């Protein structure tokens, strides 16, 4: 029941989807989640863009440190709130980078990165979770960086750490399908 509601919401969200991964697969298909992680590809592509490798202004980094005991102590709502707050920091950072980047080189790549982060945000904010609603809340005092590779590294840590762990927790929902 919970899963079919999730799938319905995901289909609504897919209208803004950039076709790399169907949201319907996100919780139940680890391969689809791996495909949606475009960080390695971004690292390669952006290494050719000197103008965006070092940012002229620092951007905030997400909270990626995962203390297993305290993470597992959080409700699902809190876990989502933690990840969503970090994704929002990242997307703000990418918007700043995009505004400052040279149009010839990094702009379309940064747009793709922004869409990618936004897709994660859409999926997470549309997930049906039980328990009292918890809004986005950062679990650290965010550090800042002027290095695009640091930003991408932290993005990857967020996706393959907290987010992946959270999705694995939710996979129970898939077994009854
Ligand atoms: C899982 O996702 C991958 C990549 O998108 C796809 O090729 C595969 O068919 C999916 N598997 C299932 C069971 O839907
Ligand atoms: C888990 O939550 C309880 C109640 O909020 C708290 O007392 C405890 O210290 C927490 N444990 C960890 C490891 O954060």
Coordinates of N, CA and C and ligand atoms in Angstrom, one line a residue:
X1 N 0.8 -1.2 0.0 CA 0.0 0.0 0.0 C 0.9 1.3 0.0
X2 N 1.8 1.3 1.0 CA 2.7 2.4 1.0 C 3.5 2.6 -0.3
X3 N 3.9 1.4 -0.8 CA 4.7 1.5 -2.0 C 3.9 2.0 -3.2
X4 N 2.6 1.6 -3.3 CA 1.9 2.0 -4.5 C 1.6 3.6 -4.4
X5 N 1.5 4.1 -3.2 CA 1.3 5.5 -3.1 C 2.6 6.2 -3.5
X6 N 3.7 5.6 -3.1 CA 5.1 6.2 -3.5 C 5.2 6.2 -5.0
X7 N 4.8 5.1 -5.6 CA 5.0 5.0 -7.1 C 4.1 6.0 -7.8
X8 N 2.9 6.2 -7.3 CA 2.0 7.2 -7.9 C 2.7 8.6 -7.8
X9 N 3.2 8.9 -6.6 CA 3.8 10.2 -6.5 C 5.0 10.4 -7.4
X10 N 5.7 9.3 -7.5 CA 6.9 9.4 -8.4 C 6.5 9.6 -9.8
X11 N 5.4 9.0 -10.2 CA 5.0 9.2 -11.6 C 4.6 10.7 -11.9
X12 N 4.0 11.3 -10.9 CA 3.7 12.7 -11.0 C 5.0 13.5 -11.1
X13 N 6.0 13.1 -10.3 CA 7.3 13.8 -10.3 C 8.0 13.6 -11.6
X14 N 7.8 12.5 -12.3 CA 8.6 12.2 -13.4 C 8.4 13.2 -14.6
X15 N 7.4 14.1 -14.5 CA 7.3 15.1 -15.5 C 8.5 16.0 -15.6
X16 N 9.2 16.2 -14.5 CA 10.4 17.1 -14.6 C 11.6 16.3 -14.6
X17 N 11.5 15.0 -14.8 CA 12.6 14.1 -14.8 C 13.5 14.2 -16.0
X18 N 14.8 14.1 -15.9 CA 15.6 14.2 -17.1 C 16.0 12.9 -17.7
X19 N 15.2 11.9 -17.5 CA 15.2 10.6 -18.2 C 16.4 9.8 -18.0
X20 N 17.2 10.1 -17.0 CA 18.4 9.2 -16.7 C 17.9 8.0 -15.9
X21 N 17.0 8.2 -15.0 CA 16.5 7.1 -14.2 C 15.0 7.4 -13.9
X22 N 14.3 6.3 -14.0 CA 12.9 6.5 -13.6 C 12.7 6.5 -12.1
X23 N 12.0 7.5 -11.6 CA 11.9 7.5 -10.1 C 11.2 6.3 -9.5
X24 N 10.4 5.6 -10.4 CA 9.7 4.4 -9.9 C 10.7 3.4 -9.5
X25 N 11.9 3.4 -10.0 CA 12.9 2.4 -9.7 C 13.8 2.8 -8.5
X26 N 13.6 4.0 -8.1 CA 14.7 4.5 -7.2 C 14.8 3.7 -5.9
X27 N 13.7 3.5 -5.2 CA 13.8 2.8 -3.9 C 14.1 1.3 -4.1
X28 N 13.6 0.7 -5.2 CA 13.6 -0.8 -5.3 C 14.7 -1.3 -6.3
X29 N 15.5 -0.4 -6.9 CA 16.4 -0.9 -7.9 C 17.8 -0.2 -7.6
X30 N 18.7 -0.9 -7.0 CA 20.0 -0.4 -6.7 C 20.8 0.0 -7.9
X31 N 20.6 -0.7 -9.0 CA 21.3 -0.4 -10.3 C 20.8 1.0 -10.8
X32 N 19.5 1.2 -10.7 CA 19.0 2.5 -11.1 C 19.6 3.6 -10.3
X33 N 19.7 3.4 -9.0 CA 20.3 4.4 -8.1 C 21.8 4.7 -8.5
X34 N 22.5 3.6 -8.9 CA 23.9 3.8 -9.3 C 24.0 4.6 -10.5
X35 N 23.1 4.3 -11.5 CA 23.1 5.1 -12.7 C 22.8 6.5 -12.5
X36 N 21.9 6.8 -11.5 CA 21.6 8.2 -11.3 C 22.7 9.0 -10.6
X37 N 23.7 8.3 -10.1 CA 24.8 9.0 -9.5 C 25.8 9.4 -10.6
X38 N 25.8 10.7 -11.0 CA 26.6 11.2 -12.1 C 27.9 11.9 -11.7
X39 N 28.2 11.7 -10.4 CA 29.4 12.4 -9.9 C 30.7 12.1 -10.7
X40 N 31.0 10.8 -10.9 CA 32.2 10.5 -11.6 C 32.3 11.1 -13.0
X41 N 31.1 11.1 -13.7 CA 31.0 11.6 -15.0 C 31.3 13.2 -15.0
X42 N 30.7 13.8 -14.0 CA 30.8 15.2 -13.8 C 32.3 15.6 -13.5
X43 N 33.0 14.8 -12.7 CA 34.4 15.0 -12.4 C 35.2 15.0 -13.6
X44 N 35.0 14.0 -14.5 CA 35.7 14.0 -15.8 C 35.4 15.1 -16.7
X45 N 34.1 15.4 -16.8 CA 33.7 16.5 -17.7 C 34.2 17.9 -17.3
X46 N 34.1 18.1 -16.0 CA 34.4 19.4 -15.5 C 35.9 19.7 -15.3
X47 N 36.7 18.6 -15.4 CA 38.2 18.7 -15.3 C 38.7 19.5 -16.5
X48 N 37.9 19.5 -17.6 CA 38.3 20.2 -18.8 C 37.9 21.7 -18.8
X49 N 37.2 22.1 -17.7 CA 36.7 23.5 -17.6 C 37.4 24.2 -16.5
X50 N 38.5 24.8 -16.9 CA 39.4 25.5 -15.9 C 38.6 26.5 -15.1
X51 N 37.7 27.2 -15.7 CA 37.0 28.3 -15.1 C 36.1 27.9 -13.9
X52 N 35.7 26.6 -13.8 CA 34.8 26.2 -12.7 C 35.5 25.3 -11.7
X53 N 36.8 24.9 -12.0 CA 37.4 24.0 -11.0 C 37.7 24.7 -9.7
X54 N 38.2 26.0 -9.8 CA 38.3 26.8 -8.6 C 37.3 27.9 -8.6
X55 N 36.4 27.9 -7.6 CA 35.3 28.8 -7.6 C 35.8 30.1 -7.1
X56 N 35.2 31.2 -7.6 CA 35.7 32.5 -7.2 C 35.0 32.9 -5.8
X57 N 34.0 32.1 -5.4 CA 33.4 32.4 -4.1 C 33.2 31.0 -3.5
X58 N 33.4 30.9 -2.2 CA 33.2 29.6 -1.5 C 31.7 29.2 -1.5
X59 N 31.4 27.9 -1.6 CA 30.0 27.5 -1.4 C 30.0 26.5 -0.3
X60 N 28.8 26.3 0.3 CA 28.6 25.5 1.5 C 28.6 24.0 1.1
X61 N 29.2 23.2 2.0 CA 29.3 21.8 1.8 C 28.2 21.0 2.6
X62 N 27.7 19.9 2.1 CA 26.7 19.2 2.8 C 27.3 18.5 4.0
X63 N 26.4 18.0 4.9 CA 26.8 17.3 6.1 C 26.8 15.8 5.7
X64 N 28.0 15.2 5.5 CA 28.0 13.9 5.0 C 28.5 12.9 6.1
X65 N 29.0 13.3 7.2 CA 29.6 12.4 8.1 C 28.5 11.5 8.7
X66 N 28.7 10.2 8.7 CA 27.7 9.3 9.1 C 28.2 8.6 10.3
X67 N 27.6 8.9 11.5 CA 27.8 8.2 12.7 C 26.7 7.2 12.8
X68 N 27.1 5.9 12.6 CA 26.0 4.9 12.4 C 25.0 4.9 13.6
X69 N 25.5 4.9 14.8 CA 24.6 4.8 16.0 C 23.6 5.9 16.0
X70 N 24.1 7.2 15.8 CA 23.1 8.3 15.9 C 22.3 8.4 14.7
X71 N 22.8 7.9 13.5 CA 22.0 7.9 12.3 C 20.8 6.9 12.5
X72 N 21.1 5.7 13.0 CA 20.1 4.7 13.1 C 19.1 5.1 14.2
X73 N 19.5 6.0 15.0 CA 18.6 6.5 16.1 C 17.6 7.5 15.6
X74 N 17.8 8.0 14.4 CA 16.9 9.0 13.8 C 15.7 8.3 13.2
X75 N 14.6 9.0 13.3 CA 13.4 8.5 12.6 C 13.6 8.6 11.1
X76 N 12.8 7.9 10.3 CA 12.9 8.1 8.8 C 12.7 9.5 8.4
X77 N 11.7 10.2 9.1 CA 11.5 11.6 8.8 C 12.7 12.4 9.1
X78 N 13.4 12.1 10.1 CA 14.6 12.9 10.5 C 15.7 12.6 9.5
X79 N 15.8 11.4 9.0 CA 16.9 11.0 8.1 C 16.6 11.8 6.8
X80 N 15.4 11.8 6.3 CA 15.0 12.6 5.1 C 15.4 14.0 5.3
X81 N 14.9 14.6 6.5 CA 15.2 16.0 6.7 C 16.7 16.4 6.7
X82 N 17.5 15.5 7.2 CA 18.9 15.7 7.2 C 19.5 15.7 5.8
X83 N 19.1 14.7 5.0 CA 19.6 14.6 3.6 C 19.0 15.8 2.7
X84 N 17.8 16.1 2.9 CA 17.2 17.2 2.1 C 17.8 18.5 2.4
X85 N 18.1 18.8 3.7 CA 18.8 20.0 4.0 C 20.1 20.1 3.4
X86 N 20.9 19.0 3.3 CA 22.2 19.0 2.6 C 22.1 19.2 1.1
X87 N 21.1 18.5 0.5 CA 20.9 18.6 -0.9 C 20.5 20.1 -1.3
X88 N 19.8 20.7 -0.4 CA 19.4 22.1 -0.6 C 20.6 23.0 -0.6
X89 N 21.5 22.8 0.4 CA 22.8 23.5 0.4 C 23.6 23.4 -0.9
X90 N 23.6 22.1 -1.4 CA 24.4 21.8 -2.6 C 23.8 22.5 -3.8
X91 N 22.4 22.5 -3.9 CA 21.8 23.1 -5.1 C 22.0 24.6 -5.0
X92 N 22.0 25.2 -3.9 CA 22.3 26.6 -3.8 C 23.7 26.9 -4.3
X93 N 24.6 26.1 -3.8 CA 26.0 26.2 -4.3 C 26.2 26.1 -5.8
X94 N 25.5 25.1 -6.4 CA 25.6 24.9 -7.8 C 25.0 26.1 -8.6
X95 N 23.9 26.7 -8.0 CA 23.3 27.9 -8.7 C 24.3 29.0 -8.6
X96 N 25.0 29.2 -7.5 CA 26.0 30.3 -7.4 C 27.1 30.0 -8.5
X97 N 27.6 28.8 -8.5 CA 28.6 28.4 -9.5 C 28.2 28.7 -10.9
X98 N 27.0 28.3 -11.2 CA 26.4 28.5 -12.6 C 26.4 30.0 -12.9
X99 N 26.0 30.8 -12.0 CA 25.9 32.2 -12.2 C 27.3 32.8 -12.5
X100 N 28.3 32.2 -11.9 CA 29.7 32.8 -12.1 C 30.5 32.1 -13.2
X101 N 30.0 31.0 -13.7 CA 30.8 30.2 -14.6 C 30.9 30.8 -16.0
X102 N 31.9 30.4 -16.8 CA 32.0 30.8 -18.2 C 30.9 30.0 -19.0
X103 N 30.1 30.7 -19.8 CA 29.0 30.0 -20.5 C 29.5 28.9 -21.4
X104 N 30.7 29.1 -22.0 CA 31.2 28.1 -23.0 C 31.4 26.8 -22.4
X105 N 31.9 26.8 -21.2 CA 32.4 25.5 -20.7 C 31.5 24.9 -19.6
X106 N 31.4 25.4 -18.5 CA 30.8 24.7 -17.4 C 29.3 24.8 -17.3
X107 N 28.7 25.8 -18.0 CA 27.3 26.2 -17.7 C 26.4 25.0 -17.9
X108 N 26.5 24.3 -19.0 CA 25.5 23.2 -19.3 C 25.8 22.0 -18.3
X109 N 27.1 21.8 -18.0 CA 27.4 20.7 -17.1 C 26.8 21.0 -15.7
X110 N 27.0 22.3 -15.3 CA 26.4 22.7 -14.0 C 24.9 22.6 -13.9
X111 N 24.3 22.9 -15.1 CA 22.8 22.8 -15.2 C 22.4 21.4 -15.0
X112 N 23.2 20.5 -15.6 CA 22.9 19.0 -15.5 C 23.1 18.6 -14.0
X113 N 24.1 19.1 -13.4 CA 24.3 18.8 -12.0 C 23.2 19.3 -11.1
X114 N 22.7 20.5 -11.4 CA 21.6 21.1 -10.7 C 20.3 20.2 -10.9
X115 N 20.1 19.8 -12.1 CA 18.9 18.9 -12.3 C 19.0 17.6 -11.6
X116 N 20.2 17.1 -11.5 CA 20.5 15.8 -10.9 C 20.2 15.9 -9.4
X117 N 20.7 17.0 -8.7 CA 20.4 17.2 -7.3 C 18.9 17.4 -7.1
X118 N 18.3 18.2 -8.0 CA 16.9 18.4 -7.9 C 16.1 17.2 -8.0
X119 N 16.5 16.2 -8.9 CA 15.8 14.9 -9.0 C 15.8 14.2 -7.6
X120 N 17.0 14.2 -7.0 CA 17.0 13.5 -5.7 C 16.1 14.2 -4.7
X121 N 16.0 15.6 -4.8 CA 15.1 16.3 -3.9 C 13.7 16.0 -4.1
X122 N 13.3 15.8 -5.4 CA 11.9 15.5 -5.8 C 11.5 14.2 -5.2
X123 N 12.4 13.2 -5.4 CA 12.1 11.8 -4.9 C 12.0 11.9 -3.4
X124 N 12.9 12.5 -2.7 CA 12.9 12.4 -1.3 C 11.7 13.2 -0.7
X125 N 11.4 14.3 -1.3 CA 10.3 15.1 -0.7 C 9.0 14.5 -1.0
X126 N 8.9 13.6 -2.0 CA 7.7 12.9 -2.3 C 7.5 11.6 -1.6
X127 N 8.6 11.1 -0.9 CA 8.5 9.8 -0.3 C 7.4 9.9 0.8
X128 N 6.6 8.9 0.9 CA 5.6 8.8 2.0 C 6.3 8.1 3.1
X129 N 6.4 8.8 4.2 CA 7.0 8.2 5.4 C 6.0 8.4 6.6
X130 N 6.0 7.4 7.5 CA 5.1 7.5 8.6 C 5.8 8.3 9.7
X131 N 5.0 8.5 10.8 CA 5.6 9.2 11.9 C 5.5 10.7 11.8
X132 N 5.7 11.4 12.8 CA 5.6 12.9 12.8 C 6.5 13.6 11.8
X133 N 5.9 14.5 11.1 CA 6.7 15.2 10.0 C 7.8 16.0 10.6
X134 N 9.0 15.9 10.0 CA 10.2 16.6 10.4 C 10.7 17.4 9.2
X135 N 10.8 18.7 9.4 CA 11.3 19.5 8.3 C 12.8 19.3 8.0
X136 N 13.3 19.8 6.9 CA 14.8 19.7 6.7 C 15.6 20.4 7.8
X137 N 16.6 19.7 8.2 CA 17.5 20.3 9.3 C 18.9 19.8 9.1
X138 N 19.8 20.7 9.1 CA 21.2 20.3 8.9 C 21.7 19.6 10.2
X139 N 22.6 18.6 10.0 CA 23.1 17.9 11.2 C 24.6 18.4 11.5
X140 N 25.0 19.4 10.8 CA 26.4 19.9 11.1 C 26.4 21.4 10.8
X141 N 27.5 22.1 11.2 CA 27.7 23.4 10.8 C 28.5 23.3 9.5
X142 N 27.8 23.7 8.4 CA 28.4 23.4 7.1 C 29.8 24.1 6.9
X143 N 30.7 23.4 6.4 CA 32.0 24.0 6.0 C 31.8 24.6 4.6
X144 N 32.8 25.4 4.2 CA 32.7 26.0 2.9 C 33.9 25.6 2.1
X145 N 33.8 25.6 0.8 CA 34.9 25.3 -0.1 C 34.8 26.0 -1.4
X146 N 36.0 26.3 -1.9 CA 36.1 27.0 -3.3 C 36.5 26.0 -4.3
X147 N 36.6 24.7 -3.9 CA 37.1 23.7 -4.8 C 35.9 22.9 -5.3
X148 N 35.7 22.9 -6.7 CA 34.6 22.1 -7.2 C 34.8 20.6 -6.9
X149 N 36.0 20.2 -6.9 CA 36.2 18.7 -6.7 C 35.8 18.4 -5.3
X150 N 36.0 19.3 -4.3 CA 35.6 19.0 -3.0 C 34.0 18.9 -2.9
X151 N 33.4 19.9 -3.6 CA 31.9 19.9 -3.6 C 31.4 18.5 -4.2
X152 N 32.0 18.1 -5.3 CA 31.6 16.9 -6.0 C 31.9 15.7 -5.1
X153 N 33.0 15.7 -4.4 CA 33.4 14.6 -3.5 C 32.3 14.5 -2.4
X154 N 32.0 15.6 -1.8 CA 31.0 15.6 -0.7 C 29.6 15.2 -1.2
X155 N 29.3 15.6 -2.4 CA 28.0 15.2 -3.0 C 27.9 13.7 -3.2
X156 N 29.0 13.1 -3.7 CA 29.1 11.7 -3.8 C 29.0 11.0 -2.4
X157 N 29.7 11.5 -1.4 CA 29.6 10.9 -0.1 C 28.2 10.9 0.4
X158 N 27.4 12.0 0.1 CA 26.1 12.1 0.6 C 25.2 11.1 -0.1
X159 N 25.4 10.9 -1.4 CA 24.6 10.0 -2.2 C 24.9 8.5 -1.8
X160 N 26.2 8.2 -1.7 CA 26.5 6.8 -1.4 C 26.6 6.5 0.0
X161 N 26.5 7.5 0.9 CA 26.4 7.2 2.3 C 25.0 7.3 2.9
X162 N 24.7 8.5 3.4 CA 23.4 8.6 4.1 C 22.2 8.2 3.2
X163 N 22.2 8.7 1.9 CA 21.1 8.5 1.0 C 20.9 7.0 0.7
X164 N 22.1 6.3 0.4 CA 22.0 4.9 0.0 C 21.5 4.1 1.3
X165 N 22.1 4.4 2.4 CA 21.7 3.7 3.6 C 20.2 3.8 3.9
X166 N 19.7 5.0 3.7 CA 18.3 5.3 3.9 C 17.4 4.5 2.9
X167 N 17.8 4.4 1.6 CA 17.1 3.7 0.6 C 17.1 2.2 0.9
X168 N 18.2 1.7 1.4 CA 18.3 0.3 1.8 C 17.3 0.0 2.9
X169 N 17.1 0.9 3.8 CA 16.2 0.8 4.9 C 14.7 0.7 4.3
X170 N 14.5 1.4 3.3 CA 13.1 1.5 2.7 C 12.8 0.3 1.8
X171 N 13.9 -0.5 1.4 CA 13.7 -1.6 0.5 C 12.7 -2.6 1.0
X172 N 12.4 -2.7 2.3 CA 11.4 -3.6 2.8 C 10.1 -3.4 2.0
X173 N 9.9 -2.2 1.6 CA 8.6 -1.9 0.9 C 8.5 -2.6 -0.4
X174 N 9.7 -3.0 -1.0 CA 9.7 -3.6 -2.3 C 9.4 -5.0 -2.3
X175 N 9.7 -5.7 -1.2 CA 9.6 -7.2 -1.3 C 8.2 -7.7 -1.5
X176 N 7.2 -6.9 -1.1 CA 5.8 -7.4 -1.2 C 5.2 -7.1 -2.6
X177 N 6.0 -6.4 -3.5 CA 5.5 -6.1 -4.8 C 5.3 -7.3 -5.7
Ligands
LIG1 C1 17.0 -1.5 -12.7 O1 17.6 -0.3 -13.3 C2 18.4 -0.6 -14.4 C3 19.1 0.7 -14.8 O2 18.1 1.7 -15.0 C4 17.6 -1.2 -15.5 O3 18.4 -1.5 -16.6 C5 17.0 -2.5 -15.0 O4 16.2 -3.1 -16.0 C6 16.2 -2.2 -13.7 N1 15.7 -3.5 -13.1 C7 14.4 -3.7 -12.8 C8 14.2 -5.0 -12.2 O5 13.6 -2.9 -13.0
LIG2 C1 19.2 7.9 20.7 O1 18.0 8.7 21.1 C2 17.8 8.8 22.4 C3 16.5 9.5 22.7 O2 16.4 10.6 21.9 C4 19.0 9.5 23.1 O3 18.8 9.6 24.5 C5 20.3 8.7 22.8 O4 21.4 9.4 23.3 C6 20.4 8.6 21.3 N1 21.6 7.7 21.0 C7 22.6 8.1 20.1 C8 23.7 7.1 19.9 O5 22.5 9.2 19.5

